Coordinates of C-alpha atoms in Angstrom, one line a residue:
M1 CA -0.8 -10.7 -13.3
R2 CA 2.5 -8.8 -13.3
R3 CA 3.5 -7.3 -9.7
R4 CA 6.5 -5.0 -8.9
I5 CA 7.3 -7.1 -5.7
Y6 CA 8.4 -10.1 -8.1
D7 CA 11.6 -8.9 -8.7
D8 CA 12.7 -8.4 -4.8
L9 CA 11.3 -12.1 -3.9
C10 CA 14.0 -13.0 -6.9
K11 CA 16.3 -11.0 -5.2
W12 CA 15.3 -12.7 -1.4
K13 CA 16.1 -16.3 -3.2
E14 CA 19.3 -15.7 -4.5
A15 CA 20.4 -13.7 -1.3
P16 CA 23.1 -15.8 0.6
D17 CA 21.7 -14.4 3.9
R18 CA 18.6 -15.5 3.1
K19 CA 16.2 -15.4 6.4
P20 CA 12.5 -16.9 6.3
L21 CA 10.3 -14.5 4.7
V22 CA 7.1 -12.5 5.6
V23 CA 5.3 -11.2 2.8
E24 CA 2.6 -8.7 4.7
G25 CA -0.3 -6.7 3.4
A26 CA -3.9 -6.0 3.9
R27 CA -6.4 -9.3 2.6
Q28 CA -6.7 -9.5 -1.1
V29 CA -3.9 -7.4 -2.7
G30 CA -2.5 -10.3 -4.0
K31 CA 0.0 -12.2 -1.8
T32 CA -1.2 -15.8 -2.3
F33 CA -1.3 -14.8 -6.3
V34 CA 2.0 -13.6 -6.9
L35 CA 4.0 -16.1 -4.1
K36 CA 2.4 -19.0 -6.1
E37 CA 3.8 -17.9 -9.4
F38 CA 6.8 -17.4 -7.9
G39 CA 7.3 -21.1 -6.9
R40 CA 5.9 -22.4 -10.3
R41 CA 8.4 -20.2 -12.0
E42 CA 11.7 -20.1 -10.0
F43 CA 11.5 -23.4 -8.4
A44 CA 11.7 -27.3 -9.3
N45 CA 8.9 -27.7 -6.7
M46 CA 6.8 -25.8 -4.4
V47 CA 5.0 -27.4 -0.8
Y48 CA 1.8 -25.1 -0.5
I49 CA -0.2 -25.1 2.6
N50 CA -3.0 -23.1 3.4
C51 CA -3.4 -23.0 7.1
D52 CA -6.8 -21.7 7.5
N53 CA -9.0 -24.1 8.9
N54 CA -7.0 -27.3 7.8
P55 CA -6.5 -30.2 10.6
Q56 CA -3.5 -31.2 9.0
V57 CA -1.9 -28.4 10.2
E58 CA -2.9 -28.7 14.0
G59 CA 0.1 -29.5 16.2
L60 CA 2.9 -29.0 13.3
F61 CA 4.3 -26.3 14.9
R62 CA 4.1 -28.4 18.7
D63 CA 8.1 -28.6 19.5
F64 CA 9.6 -26.4 16.5
D65 CA 11.5 -29.3 15.5
T66 CA 12.7 -28.2 12.1
E67 CA 13.6 -31.7 10.7
R68 CA 10.0 -33.1 12.4
I69 CA 8.4 -30.2 10.5
I70 CA 9.8 -30.4 7.2
R71 CA 9.3 -34.5 7.1
Y72 CA 5.6 -33.5 8.2
L73 CA 5.2 -30.9 5.3
S74 CA 6.6 -33.5 2.9
A75 CA 4.3 -36.4 4.2
I76 CA 1.0 -34.1 4.1
S77 CA 2.0 -32.6 0.8
G78 CA 3.3 -35.9 -0.8
Q79 CA 6.3 -33.9 -2.3
K80 CA 10.1 -34.3 -1.7
I81 CA 11.5 -31.1 -0.2
I82 CA 14.8 -30.3 -1.7
P83 CA 17.1 -27.4 -0.2
G84 CA 17.7 -24.6 -2.5
K85 CA 15.1 -26.4 -5.1
T86 CA 11.9 -26.5 -3.5
L87 CA 9.6 -23.2 -2.0
I88 CA 7.5 -24.3 0.8
F89 CA 4.7 -21.6 1.1
L90 CA 2.6 -21.4 4.5
D91 CA -0.5 -19.0 3.8
E92 CA -3.0 -17.7 6.0
I93 CA -0.2 -17.9 8.5
Q94 CA -2.1 -15.9 11.1
E95 CA -4.0 -18.8 11.9
E96 CA -1.3 -21.1 13.1
P97 CA 0.4 -18.1 15.4
L98 CA 3.3 -21.1 16.5
G99 CA 4.1 -20.8 12.4
L100 CA 5.4 -17.6 12.7
T101 CA 7.6 -18.9 15.8
A102 CA 8.7 -21.5 14.0
L103 CA 10.3 -19.3 11.8
K104 CA 12.9 -18.3 14.3
Y105 CA 14.2 -22.1 14.6
F106 CA 14.7 -22.1 10.8
C107 CA 16.5 -19.3 10.6
E108 CA 18.7 -21.0 13.1
N109 CA 18.6 -24.1 12.4
A110 CA 17.8 -24.6 8.9
R111 CA 18.3 -21.5 6.8
E112 CA 18.8 -23.8 3.5
Y113 CA 15.5 -24.3 3.3
H114 CA 13.2 -21.6 1.3
I115 CA 10.3 -20.9 3.3
A116 CA 8.0 -17.9 3.1
V117 CA 4.5 -17.3 4.9
A118 CA 1.8 -14.8 4.1
G119 CA -1.3 -13.6 6.1
S120 CA -3.4 -11.0 6.6
L121 CA -1.8 -8.0 8.1
L122 CA -4.5 -7.9 10.5
G123 CA -4.4 -12.0 12.0
L124 CA -0.6 -10.8 12.4
A125 CA -1.0 -8.2 14.2
V126 CA -3.2 -9.5 16.7
H127 CA -1.8 -13.6 17.1
N128 CA -2.0 -14.2 20.9
G129 CA 0.4 -16.7 22.7
T130 CA 3.3 -16.3 20.8
G131 CA 5.9 -13.5 19.5
F132 CA 6.8 -12.4 16.1
P133 CA 10.3 -13.6 15.5
V134 CA 11.4 -10.3 15.1
G135 CA 15.3 -10.3 13.6
K136 CA 15.0 -13.7 12.3
V137 CA 12.8 -13.1 8.8
D138 CA 13.3 -10.9 6.1
E139 CA 10.0 -9.3 5.4
L140 CA 8.2 -7.9 2.3
N141 CA 5.3 -5.5 2.0
M142 CA 2.7 -5.8 -0.3
Y143 CA 0.4 -3.1 -1.4
P144 CA -2.6 -2.9 -4.0
M145 CA -1.3 -2.2 -7.6
T146 CA -0.2 0.6 -8.6
F147 CA -1.2 2.4 -11.9
Q148 CA 2.3 0.9 -14.2
E149 CA 0.7 -2.9 -12.7
F150 CA -2.9 -1.8 -13.5
L151 CA -1.2 -0.9 -17.1
W152 CA 0.5 -3.8 -17.7
A153 CA -3.2 -6.3 -16.3
I154 CA -5.3 -4.6 -19.0
G155 CA -2.6 -5.5 -21.9
Q156 CA -1.0 -1.5 -22.1
E157 CA 2.5 -3.3 -21.2
G158 CA 3.9 -0.6 -24.1
L159 CA 2.6 2.3 -22.2
A160 CA 3.6 1.3 -19.1
D161 CA 6.9 0.9 -19.8
L162 CA 7.4 4.2 -21.7
L163 CA 6.5 6.1 -18.0
Y164 CA 10.0 5.0 -17.1
S165 CA 11.5 6.9 -20.5
E166 CA 14.2 9.1 -19.4
N167 CA 12.9 12.5 -20.7
P168 CA 9.6 13.0 -19.6
E169 CA 8.9 15.4 -22.9
D170 CA 9.3 12.2 -24.9
I171 CA 5.6 11.1 -24.0
S172 CA 4.2 14.5 -23.5
G173 CA 2.6 13.5 -26.8
L174 CA 0.6 11.0 -25.3
S175 CA -0.9 12.8 -22.3
E176 CA -4.0 12.3 -23.0
T177 CA -4.0 8.9 -23.7
Y178 CA -2.3 8.7 -20.2
I179 CA -4.7 10.8 -18.4
E180 CA -8.3 8.3 -19.8
L181 CA -5.9 5.4 -18.3
L182 CA -5.9 7.2 -14.7
R183 CA -9.0 8.1 -15.2
Q184 CA -10.1 3.9 -15.1
Y185 CA -7.8 3.6 -13.1
Y186 CA -9.2 6.0 -10.7
Y187 CA -12.5 3.8 -10.9
V188 CA -11.2 0.3 -10.9
G189 CA -8.5 0.8 -8.3
G190 CA -5.7 -1.6 -7.7
M191 CA -7.1 -4.4 -6.1
P192 CA -6.1 -7.5 -8.3
E193 CA -9.3 -9.4 -8.3
V194 CA -10.9 -6.3 -9.5
V195 CA -8.6 -5.3 -12.1
E196 CA -8.6 -8.8 -13.3
K197 CA -12.4 -8.7 -13.9
Y198 CA -11.9 -5.3 -15.5
A199 CA -9.4 -6.6 -17.8
D200 CA -12.3 -9.2 -18.8
G201 CA -14.4 -6.7 -20.7
Q202 CA -14.8 -3.7 -18.7
D203 CA -17.6 -4.3 -17.3
L204 CA -18.2 -1.7 -14.6
Q205 CA -21.4 -3.4 -12.6
K206 CA -19.2 -6.5 -12.3
V207 CA -15.9 -4.2 -11.1
R208 CA -18.1 -2.5 -8.5
K209 CA -19.6 -5.7 -7.0
I210 CA -16.5 -7.1 -6.3
Q211 CA -15.2 -4.0 -4.8
N212 CA -18.3 -4.3 -2.6
Q213 CA -17.7 -7.9 -1.8
I214 CA -14.2 -7.1 -0.5
L215 CA -15.3 -4.2 1.5
D216 CA -17.7 -6.7 3.2
D217 CA -15.0 -9.4 3.6
Y218 CA -13.2 -6.9 5.1
E219 CA -15.9 -5.4 7.5
D220 CA -16.5 -9.9 8.1
D221 CA -12.8 -9.8 8.8
F222 CA -13.1 -6.9 12.0
S223 CA -15.8 -8.9 13.6
K224 CA -13.4 -12.1 13.5
H225 CA -10.4 -10.3 15.3
I226 CA -11.6 -7.2 17.0
P227 CA -12.7 -7.5 20.7
A228 CA -16.6 -6.7 20.8
S229 CA -16.2 -3.9 22.8
L230 CA -14.3 -2.0 20.3
L231 CA -16.1 -3.3 17.2
P232 CA -18.4 -0.4 16.7
R233 CA -16.2 2.1 16.8
V234 CA -14.0 0.4 14.6
R235 CA -16.6 0.6 11.9
M236 CA -17.6 4.3 12.6
V237 CA -13.9 5.3 11.8
W238 CA -13.4 3.0 8.8
R239 CA -16.8 4.4 7.0
S240 CA -16.3 7.5 8.1
V241 CA -12.9 8.1 6.1
P242 CA -15.2 9.3 2.7
S243 CA -16.5 11.8 4.2
Q244 CA -13.2 12.5 5.9
L245 CA -11.4 13.1 2.8
A246 CA -14.0 15.1 0.9
K247 CA -13.6 18.0 3.6
E248 CA -11.8 21.2 2.2
N249 CA -9.0 20.3 5.0
K250 CA -8.4 16.6 5.0
K251 CA -7.5 16.6 8.4
F252 CA -9.1 13.7 10.7
I253 CA -11.8 15.4 12.9
Y254 CA -13.4 13.1 15.8
S255 CA -16.7 15.2 15.6
V256 CA -17.2 14.0 12.4
L257 CA -18.0 10.2 13.7
R258 CA -20.3 11.7 16.3
K259 CA -20.7 14.6 18.0
G260 CA -18.6 15.0 20.9
A261 CA -16.2 12.2 20.2
R262 CA -13.0 12.9 21.5
A263 CA -9.3 11.2 20.6
R264 CA -9.2 9.0 23.3
E265 CA -12.5 6.7 22.4
F266 CA -10.9 6.3 19.1
E267 CA -7.4 5.8 19.1
T268 CA -7.2 2.2 19.8
A269 CA -9.5 1.7 16.7
I270 CA -7.8 3.8 14.5
G271 CA -4.9 1.7 15.5
W272 CA -6.5 -1.3 14.8
L273 CA -7.2 -0.5 11.2
K274 CA -3.7 0.7 10.3
D275 CA -2.3 -2.7 11.7
A276 CA -4.3 -4.1 9.2
G277 CA -3.1 -1.9 5.8
L278 CA -6.8 -0.8 5.8
I279 CA -5.5 2.7 5.9
Y280 CA -2.5 5.1 5.8
Q281 CA -2.7 7.6 8.6
V282 CA -0.3 10.6 7.5
T283 CA 0.7 12.5 10.6
R284 CA 1.5 16.2 10.7
V285 CA 5.0 17.3 10.9
R286 CA 5.8 20.7 12.3
D287 CA 9.2 21.1 10.4
L288 CA 11.3 19.7 7.6
K289 CA 14.3 19.0 8.1
K290 CA 15.7 15.6 9.2
P291 CA 14.7 13.2 10.7
L292 CA 11.4 13.9 10.6
S293 CA 10.2 11.7 13.2
F294 CA 11.6 14.5 15.5
Y295 CA 8.6 17.0 14.3
E296 CA 5.5 14.8 14.4
D297 CA 2.6 16.1 15.9
Y298 CA 0.5 13.0 17.2
S299 CA -2.8 14.8 17.5
A300 CA -3.1 16.0 13.7
F301 CA -3.1 13.3 10.8
K302 CA -5.3 13.0 7.7
I303 CA -6.6 8.7 7.0
Y304 CA -6.7 7.8 3.5
M305 CA -7.7 4.0 2.7
V306 CA -5.7 1.2 1.2
D307 CA -7.2 1.5 -2.3
L308 CA -8.6 4.3 -4.5
G309 CA -11.5 1.9 -5.6
L310 CA -12.5 0.4 -2.4
L311 CA -13.0 4.4 -1.7
G312 CA -15.3 5.1 -4.9
A313 CA -17.1 1.9 -3.8
M314 CA -17.6 3.0 -0.1
A315 CA -18.4 6.9 -1.3
Q316 CA -20.9 5.4 -4.0
T317 CA -19.8 7.5 -6.8
D318 CA -21.2 7.1 -10.1
P319 CA -19.2 5.8 -12.8
A320 CA -19.8 9.0 -14.9
D321 CA -18.3 11.3 -12.1
I322 CA -15.0 9.5 -12.1
L323 CA -14.3 8.2 -15.9
T324 CA -16.2 11.3 -17.9
H325 CA -14.2 14.7 -18.3
N326 CA -11.8 15.2 -15.7
N327 CA -14.6 15.2 -12.9
G328 CA -12.6 12.2 -11.1
F329 CA -9.9 14.5 -10.8
V330 CA -11.4 17.4 -9.7
E331 CA -14.8 16.2 -7.9
Y332 CA -15.4 15.3 -4.0
K333 CA -12.3 18.3 -3.3
G334 CA -9.7 16.5 -4.6
A335 CA -9.9 13.2 -2.6
F336 CA -9.8 10.9 -5.1
T337 CA -6.7 12.7 -6.2
E338 CA -5.1 13.0 -2.7
Q339 CA -5.6 8.9 -2.7
Y340 CA -4.3 8.2 -5.6
V341 CA -0.9 9.9 -4.8
A342 CA -0.9 8.7 -1.4
Q343 CA -1.7 5.2 -2.6
Q344 CA 1.7 5.4 -5.2
I345 CA 3.7 6.9 -2.5
M346 CA 3.0 4.0 0.1
A347 CA 3.5 1.3 -2.8
V348 CA 6.8 2.5 -4.2
A349 CA 8.3 4.5 -1.7
Q350 CA 7.5 2.2 1.1
K351 CA 8.3 5.2 3.5
K352 CA 6.7 6.5 6.6
L353 CA 4.1 9.2 5.2
Y354 CA 3.7 12.9 6.7
Y355 CA 2.1 16.4 5.7
Y356 CA 3.4 19.6 7.0
S357 CA 2.3 22.6 8.0
R358 CA 3.3 25.6 9.9
D359 CA 1.7 26.5 14.0
D360 CA 1.5 30.4 12.7
S361 CA -0.2 29.9 9.2
R362 CA -2.5 28.2 7.2
L363 CA 0.5 27.0 4.7
E364 CA 0.3 23.4 4.3
I365 CA 2.0 21.0 2.0
D366 CA -0.4 17.6 1.1
F367 CA 2.7 15.0 1.7
T368 CA 6.4 14.8 2.9
Y369 CA 8.6 11.6 3.4
Q370 CA 12.2 11.3 4.1
A371 CA 14.7 9.7 1.9
N372 CA 17.8 10.6 1.0
R373 CA 16.5 14.1 1.2
V374 CA 13.0 15.6 2.3
C375 CA 10.4 15.2 -0.7
A376 CA 7.4 18.1 -0.1
I377 CA 4.8 17.0 -2.6
E378 CA 2.3 19.5 -3.6
V379 CA -0.7 17.8 -5.3
R380 CA -3.2 19.5 -7.0
A381 CA -6.4 18.4 -9.0
K382 CA -6.3 21.0 -11.9
V383 CA -3.8 22.4 -14.1
N384 CA -3.8 25.2 -12.4
L385 CA 0.0 25.8 -11.1
R386 CA -0.2 29.4 -9.4
S387 CA -0.2 28.2 -5.7
K388 CA 2.9 29.7 -4.3
R389 CA 2.8 27.4 -1.1
L390 CA 5.6 24.4 -2.4
K391 CA 7.7 27.6 -3.7
S392 CA 7.8 29.2 -0.3
V393 CA 8.8 26.2 1.4
L394 CA 11.7 25.5 -0.9
M395 CA 12.7 29.3 -0.2
D396 CA 12.8 28.2 3.9
Y397 CA 14.7 24.9 3.2
S398 CA 17.2 24.7 1.2
D399 CA 18.0 20.7 1.3
V400 CA 14.2 19.9 0.5
T401 CA 13.1 18.9 -2.9
G402 CA 9.6 19.6 -4.3
M403 CA 7.5 17.5 -6.6
R404 CA 4.4 19.4 -7.7
I405 CA 1.9 16.7 -9.1
S406 CA -0.8 18.2 -11.0
M407 CA -2.8 17.7 -14.8
S408 CA -0.2 20.1 -16.1
G409 CA 2.7 18.8 -18.4
Y410 CA 6.6 18.3 -16.8
R411 CA 8.6 20.9 -15.9
K412 CA 11.7 21.6 -13.7
E413 CA 12.3 24.9 -12.0
E414 CA 15.3 24.3 -10.0
R415 CA 14.7 22.0 -6.8
L416 CA 10.8 22.1 -7.8
Y417 CA 9.5 19.4 -10.5
N418 CA 6.2 20.0 -11.8
V419 CA 5.1 15.8 -12.5
P420 CA 2.0 15.1 -14.6
L421 CA -0.5 12.7 -12.4
Y422 CA 0.5 9.5 -14.6
L423 CA 4.3 9.8 -13.9
V424 CA 4.1 10.0 -10.2
E425 CA 5.3 6.1 -9.9
P426 CA 8.7 6.4 -11.8
W427 CA 9.3 9.9 -10.7
L428 CA 8.9 8.6 -6.7
Q429 CA 11.4 5.9 -7.9
K430 CA 14.2 8.5 -9.6
L431 CA 13.4 10.8 -6.7
D432 CA 15.2 8.0 -4.3
A433 CA 17.7 6.5 -6.8
K434 CA 19.2 9.6 -7.7
G435 CA 18.6 11.2 -4.3
I436 CA 17.6 14.4 -5.6

């Protein structure tokens, strides 16, 4: 399947100052597939080693002698390793923590080799006994498939690429087609295995079965990596996300977990899920000035899931609610639409995501992040654009760009861009590229 990250991998391959590469992301977002495809297409050969429960790699990184490691990898793979022509791909690297440390020595002593590793974010975050090679590796983050990648996967390449038309009015006549496809994306989400199954016959029951299996696999991962004393709280936070997002005010409320719950009891659990890449924690900022981090309020935040389809599976949504008419956009108080937008921002902009609200009023802006300028984003699940929240903010902040995302068509009003839901992805790129 075609993935956006592939171009970044090609740039890494040709970079003169290239370092060993770490591809990070939640489990099952497609890291192994895309790196194997990259190795197959861009190199003369590839040495692939899976470190999970593999006795052949025991002791491989005992002394960080890069020449010995290369000889060993060549021997167990049966392939000659040629600098510049061979991709060395170590998968599930979290199972061999010293392998991460070894990347430092490849950076310092053997940079002529193309070496890439991938692993579960949860495992990488908690490996013990060694340190992450900060400054000695290149890093790429991988997320579930975006709406455009979803369209590529289901055979709608023409419509996917047309999203990037320079003139949004050119595709306004196709809005109903895009909205219908967006409904499908709301249900399927962006996990590659799920998307692949949907593309092969559009069997909704099989789609939901795979989504549920992924959720089960994540919980099995909890048991593997998380201390037993913390495990119940991690599960409580994880399972509460649908109900937190179904509220009118989507701010995370501890009492939803259990009566009398306090932040100090669950902060570590939230941190684990965030480090695993399974949730996006969107913190409040009190002001829309650069740098946004100066105005961060850690006591107020929202939590979104890693994937839209998994949110629907966890919430046990009826396919009819998502796939018929426009129910999926407005049901559950717009939870799925906000989740969709958050997911696209994380994958495309890859910036720290916040939301904004004033201390002295109920005015709230759904999302904001900092690029060339501060971008303030209002999400509307319906066509109605009469809300004055965003315009009020733009009057107060002359250097902020506004983006209102809704079911309505494209329209520009000075620093405010009204963007259809299906155009979120290309417009996030345009905002960053043009600095508007």
